[in-house]
Amino acid sequence: MFDWLFMDEWFPKFDWRWDYTWEILPRLIEATGNTLIAAAAGYLIALVLGLVFALAQRSQSRVLTFVVREFVEFVRSTPLLLQIFFIFYVGPQFGITLSPWVSGMIAIGLHYSCYLSEVYRGGLDSVPKGQWEAAIALNMTTAQTYKRLIIPQAIPPAIPGLGNYLIGIFKDTPMLSVIGVAELIHTANAIGSETWRYLEAYTMVGVIFLALSLPAAGLIRAFEGFVRRRLGM
Amino acid sequence: MEDLSGFPLEIVGENSPMVSFKKVRKSYGSLVVLDDLDLDVAAGEMVSVIGPSGSGKTTVLRMLMTLEKINGGVIYVDGKPLTHMDKGGKLLLANDKHLRTRRSDIGMCFQHFNLFPHMTAIQNCMEGPVQVLGLSKAEARDRGEELLELVGMIDKKDQHPSRLSGGQQQRVAIARALAMRPKVMLFDEVTSALDPEVIGEVTNVIRKLVSEHNLTMLMVTHQMGFARDISDRVCFFYGGKIEEQGPPAELFGNPKRERTQQFLSAVKEAV
Ligand SMILES: Nc1ncnc2c1ncn2[C@@H]1O[C@H](COP(=O)(O)OP(=O)(O)OP(=O)(O)O)[C@@H](O)[C@H]1O
Ligand SMILES: [Mg+2]
């Protein structure tokens, strides 16, 4: 009944060649470095900008709050891929020509900063009002209160959410392949088109992503525990 | 805009009060919480505020700490307007900068302590002096340790609030407020969130402040016995106004107003 599954002409496609796998592995590992750099750089941008956006949405200035909120909403409702294309291909029409790497980092950093700003916002809102009142009673400025009291207390509850987006950004780095950033998928594509063998390259890319993503969740939980202990919370 | 021309730009004189509420109004929407309140507190005086729930006791302290905006009248501290500023001989609503300079005379302790949970007891006490007063860490630490000693918390100085009992947290909160060297201290039901057996450790600290320090204090409390013991004067609040006030012996021993009598007998029954 399932004979067709085992027809001879299917089998060659499933033949896995270890010698070939070892041959392409160094190139894939090198590309893994690029993927990690892209994820880390994009995430750093998002961590900083996300906090800036979150704070801006709490500012006294209605205009600033409105503009930032709308911008965040806009970025969150449009695809990352479109944003990457936009910065890389449309930018030059306005005289802004950026390398694939720079465009990619800006796009992915900006995109994720909008998601992170929501996570930060939740953390900032979770700090009790009494902390603000105590700060006023000590005559601290708003800036001092944020820096010394509110942000440090907002971070621990935000870590799980921030961590999820670290994994998210890591898995979204393949989108940078479309503008020629030599990360994992881009490299696997190149290998495949050179040899017409895709099985090993894509499989190994999957294994690499899996191997790096799986421990991440545990590490993030451990990191949250560490930060909470450090802050005595 | 409110006409404040009848209010003085400054209260001068030998016996000018440390704190002065003049016709202070506060409302939330249509709910009037403080109704043309007049209240003076002399320098070094300990005034207790009692009254039924919702009578505006907490609001009085929060207004003085500038945690709430004023809707009418003027509050003066140490003779100078707190809620307003003198702009060319006219009183205008205070801006942030004015509030920051004037409220440095005032410290406050809250019902729920509001310690900074990510800092140890001593760090809580050093935060204001270092960040706001510009003391060096060493100076702030000395000052903080001295005050933690005063409130009996020196051996717990490196503990975070989560490791302290309610009574211990409240004592650290008192030390933290005192570290700013305020002229006026505000206590809002500082023992209400505490287990009965630890109330004494906090009231004893306040007793010590009254007898050994020349602070002006305004204390909201539901502990009538304590108020009677340590106050120079007790104010009974009712509906956003002072219904009756006087020395504790008089107010508790021989209340004149019917509402005061009702309140005090209701409180007595509840005990
Ligand atoms: N932020 C607010 N918004 C609206 N109403 C408020 C607000 N804060 C206080 N009120 C109201 O103002 C009135 C006075 O409140 P206040 O906290 O001063 O009372 P209190 O005398 O301290 O009472 P309690 O003994 O229960 O602490 C109450 O009716 C309260 O509901
Ligand atoms: Mg109250």
Coordinates of C-alpha atoms and ligand atoms in Angstrom, one line a residue:
Chain A
M1 CA 0.0 0.0 0.0
F2 CA 2.8 2.4 0.9
D3 CA 5.0 0.9 -1.9
W4 CA 5.3 4.3 -3.5
L5 CA 7.0 5.6 -0.5
F6 CA 9.9 3.2 -1.0
M7 CA 10.2 3.6 -4.8
D8 CA 13.8 3.5 -5.9
E9 CA 13.9 6.9 -7.4
W10 CA 13.1 8.5 -4.0
F11 CA 16.0 6.9 -2.3
P12 CA 18.9 8.7 -3.8
K13 CA 17.5 11.9 -2.4
F14 CA 17.7 10.5 1.1
D15 CA 21.3 9.4 0.9
W16 CA 23.2 11.3 3.5
R17 CA 26.9 11.7 2.9
W18 CA 29.0 12.2 6.0
D19 CA 32.2 13.0 4.1
Y20 CA 30.4 15.8 2.4
T21 CA 28.9 16.9 5.7
W22 CA 32.4 17.2 7.3
E23 CA 33.6 19.1 4.2
I24 CA 31.0 21.8 4.5
L25 CA 30.9 22.0 8.3
P26 CA 33.8 24.6 8.7
R27 CA 31.9 27.0 6.4
L28 CA 28.7 26.5 8.4
I29 CA 30.5 27.1 11.7
E30 CA 32.0 30.3 10.4
A31 CA 28.6 31.4 9.3
T32 CA 27.3 30.5 12.8
G33 CA 29.7 33.1 14.1
N34 CA 28.1 35.7 11.8
T35 CA 24.6 34.6 12.9
L36 CA 25.6 35.0 16.5
I37 CA 27.2 38.4 15.9
A38 CA 24.1 39.6 14.0
A39 CA 21.8 38.3 16.8
A40 CA 23.9 39.8 19.5
A41 CA 24.3 43.2 17.8
G42 CA 20.7 43.4 16.9
Y43 CA 19.7 42.5 20.4
L44 CA 22.0 45.1 22.0
I45 CA 20.5 47.8 19.8
A46 CA 17.0 46.5 20.8
L47 CA 17.8 46.4 24.5
V48 CA 18.9 50.0 24.5
L49 CA 16.3 51.4 22.1
G50 CA 13.5 49.4 23.6
L51 CA 14.2 51.0 27.0
V52 CA 14.3 54.4 25.4
F53 CA 11.0 53.8 23.6
A54 CA 9.4 52.5 26.9
L55 CA 10.6 55.5 28.8
A56 CA 9.5 57.9 26.0
Q57 CA 6.0 56.4 26.2
R58 CA 5.8 57.4 29.9
S59 CA 7.1 60.9 29.4
Q60 CA 5.2 64.0 30.4
S61 CA 5.1 65.2 26.8
R62 CA 2.0 64.1 25.1
V63 CA 3.4 64.6 21.6
L64 CA 6.5 62.4 22.3
T65 CA 4.3 59.7 23.9
F66 CA 1.9 59.7 20.9
V67 CA 4.6 59.7 18.3
V68 CA 6.6 56.9 19.9
R69 CA 3.5 54.8 20.6
E70 CA 2.3 55.1 17.0
F71 CA 5.8 54.3 15.7
V72 CA 6.0 51.2 17.9
E73 CA 2.6 50.1 16.8
F74 CA 3.5 50.6 13.1
V75 CA 6.7 48.6 13.3
R76 CA 5.0 45.8 15.2
S77 CA 2.3 45.5 12.6
T78 CA 4.5 45.3 9.5
P79 CA 6.8 42.4 8.6
L80 CA 10.5 42.5 9.5
L81 CA 11.3 41.4 6.0
L82 CA 9.7 44.5 4.6
Q83 CA 11.6 46.7 7.0
I84 CA 14.9 45.0 6.0
F85 CA 14.1 45.6 2.3
F86 CA 13.0 49.1 3.0
I87 CA 16.2 50.2 4.7
F88 CA 18.5 48.4 2.3
Y89 CA 16.8 49.1 -1.1
V90 CA 14.7 52.3 -0.5
G91 CA 17.3 54.0 1.7
P92 CA 19.7 54.7 -1.3
Q93 CA 16.9 56.6 -3.1
F94 CA 17.0 59.1 -0.3
G95 CA 20.8 59.2 -0.4
I96 CA 21.2 56.8 2.5
T97 CA 23.3 53.9 1.3
L98 CA 24.2 51.3 3.9
S99 CA 26.0 48.0 3.8
P100 CA 23.9 44.8 4.2
W101 CA 25.3 44.3 7.7
V102 CA 24.5 47.9 8.8
S103 CA 21.0 47.9 7.2
G104 CA 20.3 44.5 8.7
M105 CA 21.3 45.5 12.2
I106 CA 19.3 48.7 12.1
A107 CA 16.2 46.8 10.8
I108 CA 16.4 43.9 13.2
G109 CA 17.4 46.1 16.1
L110 CA 14.6 48.6 15.5
H111 CA 12.1 45.9 14.9
Y112 CA 12.8 44.1 18.1
S113 CA 13.2 47.3 20.1
C114 CA 9.5 47.9 19.5
Y115 CA 8.7 44.4 21.0
L116 CA 11.2 44.9 23.9
S117 CA 9.7 48.3 24.7
E118 CA 6.4 46.5 25.5
V119 CA 8.3 44.1 27.8
Y120 CA 10.0 47.0 29.5
R121 CA 6.7 48.8 29.8
G122 CA 5.2 45.9 31.7
G123 CA 8.3 45.8 34.0
L124 CA 8.2 49.6 34.6
D125 CA 4.4 49.4 35.4
S126 CA 5.0 46.6 37.8
V127 CA 7.0 48.8 40.2
P128 CA 4.6 49.9 43.0
K129 CA 3.5 53.6 43.1
G130 CA 4.9 53.7 46.7
Q131 CA 8.4 53.7 45.3
W132 CA 7.8 56.9 43.4
E133 CA 6.3 58.5 46.5
A134 CA 9.3 57.4 48.6
A135 CA 11.5 59.0 46.0
I136 CA 9.6 62.3 46.1
A137 CA 9.8 62.2 49.9
L138 CA 13.6 61.9 49.5
N139 CA 13.4 64.8 47.0
M140 CA 15.0 62.7 44.2
T141 CA 14.6 63.9 40.6
T142 CA 12.6 61.9 38.0
A143 CA 15.8 60.9 36.3
Q144 CA 17.4 59.8 39.5
T145 CA 14.3 57.8 40.4
Y146 CA 14.3 56.0 37.1
K147 CA 18.0 55.3 37.1
R148 CA 18.4 54.3 40.7
L149 CA 15.0 52.8 41.7
I150 CA 12.5 52.1 38.9
I151 CA 14.7 50.6 36.2
P152 CA 16.6 48.3 38.5
Q153 CA 13.3 47.0 39.9
A154 CA 11.7 46.8 36.4
I155 CA 14.4 44.5 35.0
P156 CA 14.0 41.2 36.9
P157 CA 10.3 40.7 36.1
A158 CA 11.1 41.7 32.5
I159 CA 13.9 39.2 32.0
P160 CA 11.8 36.2 30.9
G161 CA 10.1 38.4 28.2
L162 CA 13.4 39.9 27.2
G163 CA 15.0 36.5 27.0
N164 CA 12.2 35.1 24.7
Y165 CA 12.9 37.9 22.2
L166 CA 16.6 37.0 22.3
I167 CA 15.7 33.6 21.0
G168 CA 13.3 35.2 18.6
I169 CA 15.9 37.6 17.2
F170 CA 18.3 34.6 16.8
K171 CA 15.7 32.7 14.8
D172 CA 14.9 35.8 12.7
T173 CA 18.5 36.4 11.6
P174 CA 18.0 34.2 8.5
M175 CA 15.9 37.1 7.1
L176 CA 19.2 39.0 6.7
S177 CA 20.2 36.5 4.0
V178 CA 17.9 38.3 1.6
I179 CA 20.2 41.3 1.5
G180 CA 23.3 39.2 1.4
V181 CA 24.5 39.0 5.0
A182 CA 26.6 35.8 5.1
E183 CA 24.8 34.2 8.1
L184 CA 23.8 30.5 8.3
I185 CA 21.0 30.3 5.7
H186 CA 22.8 32.5 3.2
T187 CA 25.9 30.2 3.5
A188 CA 23.8 27.0 3.3
N189 CA 22.1 28.4 0.2
A190 CA 25.5 29.1 -1.3
I191 CA 26.8 25.6 -0.5
G192 CA 23.6 24.1 -2.0
S193 CA 23.8 26.0 -5.3
E194 CA 27.5 25.1 -5.7
T195 CA 27.0 21.4 -5.4
W196 CA 23.3 20.8 -5.9
R197 CA 23.2 19.0 -2.5
Y198 CA 20.9 20.8 0.0
L199 CA 20.1 18.0 2.4
E200 CA 23.3 18.1 4.5
A201 CA 23.6 21.9 4.6
Y202 CA 20.1 22.6 5.6
T203 CA 20.0 19.8 8.1
M204 CA 23.1 21.0 9.8
V205 CA 21.7 24.5 9.9
G206 CA 18.7 23.1 11.7
V207 CA 20.9 21.2 14.1
I208 CA 22.9 24.3 14.9
F209 CA 19.8 26.4 15.5
L210 CA 18.4 23.7 17.7
A211 CA 21.6 23.2 19.7
L212 CA 21.9 26.9 20.4
S213 CA 18.2 27.6 21.1
L214 CA 17.5 24.7 23.5
P215 CA 19.8 25.6 26.3
A216 CA 18.9 29.3 26.0
A217 CA 15.6 29.1 27.9
G218 CA 17.3 27.4 30.8
L219 CA 20.1 30.0 30.8
I220 CA 17.7 32.9 30.8
R221 CA 15.8 31.4 33.8
A222 CA 19.2 31.0 35.6
F223 CA 20.1 34.6 34.7
E224 CA 16.8 35.9 36.1
G225 CA 17.5 34.0 39.4
F226 CA 21.0 35.5 39.5
V227 CA 19.8 39.0 38.9
R228 CA 17.1 38.7 41.5
R229 CA 19.5 37.4 44.1
R230 CA 22.0 40.2 43.3
L231 CA 19.3 42.7 43.9
G232 CA 18.1 41.0 47.1
M233 CA 14.7 40.6 45.7
Chain B
M1 CA -7.4 81.4 38.3
E2 CA -7.7 81.6 42.0
D3 CA -7.2 85.0 43.6
L4 CA -4.4 84.6 46.1
S5 CA -3.8 88.3 46.8
G6 CA -5.1 87.9 50.3
F7 CA -2.4 85.4 51.2
P8 CA 1.0 86.6 52.5
L9 CA 4.1 86.0 50.5
E10 CA 5.9 85.1 53.6
I11 CA 5.1 84.5 57.3
V12 CA 7.6 86.3 59.5
G13 CA 8.0 86.7 63.2
E14 CA 9.3 85.1 66.3
N15 CA 6.5 82.6 66.7
S16 CA 5.8 82.0 63.0
P17 CA 4.7 78.4 62.6
M18 CA 6.9 75.7 61.0
V19 CA 3.9 74.5 59.0
S20 CA 0.9 76.5 58.0
F21 CA -2.1 75.4 56.0
K22 CA -4.1 78.4 54.9
K23 CA -7.6 77.8 53.5
V24 CA -6.3 74.6 51.8
R25 CA -8.7 72.9 49.5
K26 CA -8.3 69.5 47.9
S27 CA -10.9 67.7 45.8
Y28 CA -11.1 64.7 43.6
G29 CA -13.7 65.5 41.0
S30 CA -16.8 66.5 43.0
L31 CA -15.5 64.9 46.2
V32 CA -14.2 67.6 48.5
V33 CA -11.5 66.0 50.7
L34 CA -10.0 69.1 52.4
D35 CA -12.4 71.9 52.9
D36 CA -10.7 75.3 53.5
L37 CA -8.4 73.7 56.0
D38 CA -6.5 76.0 58.4
L39 CA -3.8 74.3 60.4
D40 CA -0.6 75.6 62.0
V41 CA 2.1 73.5 63.5
A42 CA 4.7 75.2 65.6
A43 CA 8.4 74.4 65.4
G44 CA 9.2 71.4 67.5
E45 CA 5.5 70.6 68.1
M46 CA 4.2 67.0 67.8
V47 CA 0.7 67.1 66.4
S48 CA -1.4 63.9 66.1
V49 CA -4.2 63.7 63.6
I50 CA -7.1 61.4 64.3
G51 CA -10.5 60.9 62.8
P52 CA -12.8 58.5 60.9
S53 CA -11.7 56.8 57.7
G54 CA -12.0 59.1 54.7
S55 CA -11.9 62.3 56.8
G56 CA -8.8 63.5 54.9
K57 CA -6.0 62.7 57.4
T58 CA -3.7 61.1 54.9
T59 CA -4.5 63.8 52.4
V60 CA -3.2 66.4 54.8
L61 CA 0.2 64.7 54.9
R62 CA 0.3 64.0 51.2
M63 CA -0.3 67.6 50.4
L64 CA 2.5 68.7 52.7
M65 CA 4.8 66.1 51.1
T66 CA 3.8 67.6 47.7
L67 CA 2.5 64.2 46.6
E68 CA -0.8 65.8 45.7
K69 CA -1.6 69.0 43.8
I70 CA -3.4 71.7 45.7
N71 CA -6.7 73.0 44.5
G72 CA -7.0 76.1 46.7
G73 CA -5.3 78.0 49.4
V74 CA -1.6 78.0 50.3
I75 CA 0.7 75.8 52.4
Y76 CA 3.7 77.4 54.1
V77 CA 6.7 75.7 55.5
D78 CA 9.1 77.6 57.7
G79 CA 7.4 80.8 56.8
K80 CA 7.8 80.4 53.0
P81 CA 5.2 79.2 50.6
L82 CA 5.5 75.5 49.6
T83 CA 2.8 75.0 47.1
H84 CA 3.2 78.4 45.5
M85 CA 6.1 80.6 44.5
D86 CA 6.5 84.3 44.7
K87 CA 6.7 85.7 41.2
G88 CA 7.0 89.5 41.3
G89 CA 4.9 89.8 44.4
K90 CA 2.3 87.3 43.2
L91 CA 1.8 83.8 44.3
L92 CA 1.8 81.3 41.4
L93 CA 1.4 77.6 41.6
A94 CA 4.8 76.1 42.3
N95 CA 6.8 74.5 39.5
D96 CA 9.0 71.4 39.9
K97 CA 12.1 73.3 40.7
H98 CA 10.4 75.3 43.4
L99 CA 8.9 72.1 44.9
R100 CA 12.3 70.5 44.9
T101 CA 13.9 73.3 46.9
R102 CA 11.1 73.7 49.4
R103 CA 10.2 70.1 50.1
S104 CA 13.7 69.3 51.3
D105 CA 12.5 70.5 54.7
I106 CA 10.0 67.6 54.9
G107 CA 10.4 63.9 55.4
M108 CA 7.7 61.2 55.4
C109 CA 7.1 57.7 56.6
F110 CA 4.4 55.6 55.0
Q111 CA 2.0 53.0 56.2
H112 CA 3.6 50.4 53.9
F113 CA 7.2 51.5 54.5
N114 CA 8.0 51.8 50.7
L115 CA 11.6 50.8 51.3
F116 CA 13.7 50.2 48.1
P117 CA 13.7 46.4 47.9
H118 CA 16.8 46.1 45.8
M119 CA 18.9 47.9 48.4
T120 CA 20.1 46.9 51.9
A121 CA 19.0 48.8 55.0
I122 CA 22.1 51.0 54.9
Q123 CA 21.9 51.6 51.2
N124 CA 18.3 52.7 51.7
C125 CA 19.5 55.3 54.1
M126 CA 22.4 56.4 51.9
E127 CA 20.4 56.8 48.7
G128 CA 19.0 60.3 49.4
P129 CA 22.0 61.8 51.1
V130 CA 24.3 60.7 48.2
Q131 CA 22.0 61.3 45.2
V132 CA 20.2 64.4 46.5
L133 CA 22.3 66.1 49.1
G134 CA 25.6 65.2 47.3
L135 CA 27.3 63.7 50.4
S136 CA 30.2 61.3 49.8
K137 CA 29.5 57.6 50.2
A138 CA 31.6 57.6 53.4
E139 CA 29.8 60.6 54.9
A140 CA 26.4 59.1 54.0
R141 CA 27.4 55.7 55.4
D142 CA 28.4 57.4 58.7
R143 CA 25.2 59.3 58.9
G144 CA 23.1 56.2 57.9
E145 CA 24.8 54.0 60.5
E146 CA 24.3 56.6 63.2
L147 CA 20.6 56.6 62.4
L148 CA 20.2 52.9 62.1
E149 CA 21.8 52.8 65.6
L150 CA 19.2 55.2 66.8
V151 CA 16.3 53.1 65.5
G152 CA 18.0 49.9 66.8
M153 CA 18.7 48.4 63.3
I154 CA 22.4 48.7 63.1
D155 CA 23.0 44.9 63.3
K156 CA 20.7 44.4 60.3
K157 CA 22.2 47.2 58.2
D158 CA 23.3 44.8 55.4
Q159 CA 20.0 43.0 55.1
H160 CA 17.6 43.6 52.2
P161 CA 14.0 44.6 53.2
S162 CA 12.6 41.2 52.2
R163 CA 14.6 39.7 55.1
L164 CA 13.2 42.1 57.7
S165 CA 10.0 42.1 59.6
G166 CA 7.4 44.9 59.2
G167 CA 8.5 46.6 62.4
Q168 CA 12.2 46.4 61.3
Q169 CA 11.3 47.8 57.9
Q170 CA 9.4 50.7 59.3
R171 CA 12.4 51.5 61.6
V172 CA 14.7 51.5 58.6
A173 CA 12.2 53.7 56.8
I174 CA 12.3 56.2 59.7
A175 CA 16.1 56.2 59.6
R176 CA 16.0 56.7 55.8
A177 CA 13.7 59.8 56.2
L178 CA 15.8 61.2 59.0
A179 CA 19.0 60.9 57.0
M180 CA 17.8 63.8 54.9
R181 CA 17.8 66.0 58.0
P182 CA 14.2 67.3 57.5
K183 CA 12.7 69.9 59.8
V184 CA 9.3 68.3 59.6
M185 CA 8.6 64.6 59.8
L186 CA 5.3 63.1 58.7
F187 CA 4.1 59.7 59.9
D188 CA 1.0 58.2 58.1
E189 CA -0.3 55.3 60.2
V190 CA 3.2 53.9 60.4
T191 CA 2.0 51.1 62.7
S192 CA -1.2 50.1 60.9
A193 CA 0.4 47.4 58.7
L194 CA 2.3 45.9 61.7
D195 CA 1.6 42.8 63.8
P196 CA 0.5 43.9 67.3
E197 CA 3.6 42.5 69.0
V198 CA 6.0 44.7 66.9
I199 CA 4.1 48.0 67.1
G200 CA 6.0 48.9 70.3
E201 CA 9.4 48.9 68.6
V202 CA 8.2 51.6 66.1
T203 CA 6.3 53.7 68.6
N204 CA 9.4 53.6 70.9
V205 CA 11.5 55.1 68.1
I206 CA 9.0 57.9 67.6
R207 CA 8.9 58.5 71.4
K208 CA 12.7 58.8 71.3
L209 CA 12.5 61.3 68.5
V210 CA 10.0 63.4 70.4
S211 CA 12.0 63.5 73.6
E212 CA 15.5 63.8 72.1
H213 CA 15.1 65.7 68.9
N214 CA 13.7 69.1 68.1
L215 CA 11.7 67.9 65.1
T216 CA 8.3 69.2 64.1
M217 CA 6.1 66.2 63.7
L218 CA 2.7 65.5 62.2
M219 CA 1.4 62.0 62.8
V220 CA -1.8 60.3 61.6
T221 CA -2.7 57.4 63.9
H222 CA -5.4 55.1 65.0
Q223 CA -3.6 54.4 68.3
M224 CA -5.3 56.7 70.6
G225 CA -3.2 55.8 73.7
F226 CA 0.0 56.5 71.8
A227 CA -1.4 59.9 70.5
R228 CA -2.4 60.8 74.0
D229 CA 1.0 59.9 75.4
I230 CA 3.3 61.8 73.1
S231 CA 1.4 64.6 71.4
D232 CA 1.5 68.3 72.2
R233 CA -1.8 68.6 70.4
V234 CA -4.4 66.3 68.9
C235 CA -6.6 67.3 65.9
F236 CA -9.8 65.5 65.3
F237 CA -10.7 65.5 61.6
Y238 CA -14.1 65.1 60.3
G239 CA -15.2 65.6 56.7
G240 CA -12.0 67.4 55.5
K241 CA -12.0 69.9 58.4
I242 CA -10.7 70.0 61.9
E243 CA -13.8 69.4 64.0
E244 CA -12.0 69.8 67.3
Q245 CA -8.4 70.2 68.5
G246 CA -6.5 70.7 71.7
P247 CA -4.0 69.2 74.2
P248 CA -4.5 65.4 74.4
A249 CA -5.7 65.4 78.0
E250 CA -8.5 67.8 77.0
L251 CA -9.5 66.3 73.7
F252 CA -9.5 62.7 75.0
G253 CA -10.6 63.5 78.6
N254 CA -13.3 66.1 77.9
P255 CA -14.2 66.3 74.2
K256 CA -16.5 69.2 73.5
R257 CA -18.0 68.3 70.2
E258 CA -20.6 65.6 69.7
R259 CA -18.8 64.1 66.7
T260 CA -15.6 63.8 68.7
Q261 CA -17.4 62.1 71.6
Q262 CA -19.1 59.7 69.1
F263 CA -15.8 58.9 67.4
L264 CA -13.9 58.4 70.7
S265 CA -16.5 56.1 72.2
A266 CA -16.7 54.1 68.9
V267 CA -13.0 53.7 69.0
K268 CA -13.0 52.7 72.7
E269 CA -15.7 50.0 72.0
A270 CA -13.7 48.6 69.1
V271 CA -10.6 48.1 71.3
Ligands
LIG1 N1 -6.4 59.5 44.4 C1 -7.7 59.7 44.9 N2 -8.7 59.7 44.0 C2 -10.0 59.9 44.4 N3 -10.3 59.9 45.7 C3 -9.4 59.9 46.6 C4 -8.0 59.7 46.3 N4 -7.2 59.7 47.4 C5 -8.1 59.9 48.4 N5 -9.4 60.0 48.0 C6 -10.6 60.1 48.8 O1 -10.3 61.2 49.6 C7 -11.0 61.0 50.9 C8 -10.0 61.2 52.0 O2 -8.9 60.3 51.9 P1 -7.8 60.1 52.9 O3 -6.9 59.0 52.4 O4 -7.2 61.4 53.2 O5 -8.6 59.6 54.2 P2 -8.0 59.1 55.6 O6 -8.6 60.1 56.6 O7 -6.5 59.0 55.6 O8 -8.7 57.7 55.8 P3 -8.1 56.4 56.4 O9 -8.2 56.4 57.9 O10 -9.0 55.3 55.8 O11 -6.7 56.2 55.9 C9 -11.5 59.6 50.9 O12 -12.9 59.7 50.6 C10 -10.8 59.0 49.7 O13 -11.7 58.0 49.1
MG2 MG -5.2 57.4 55.7

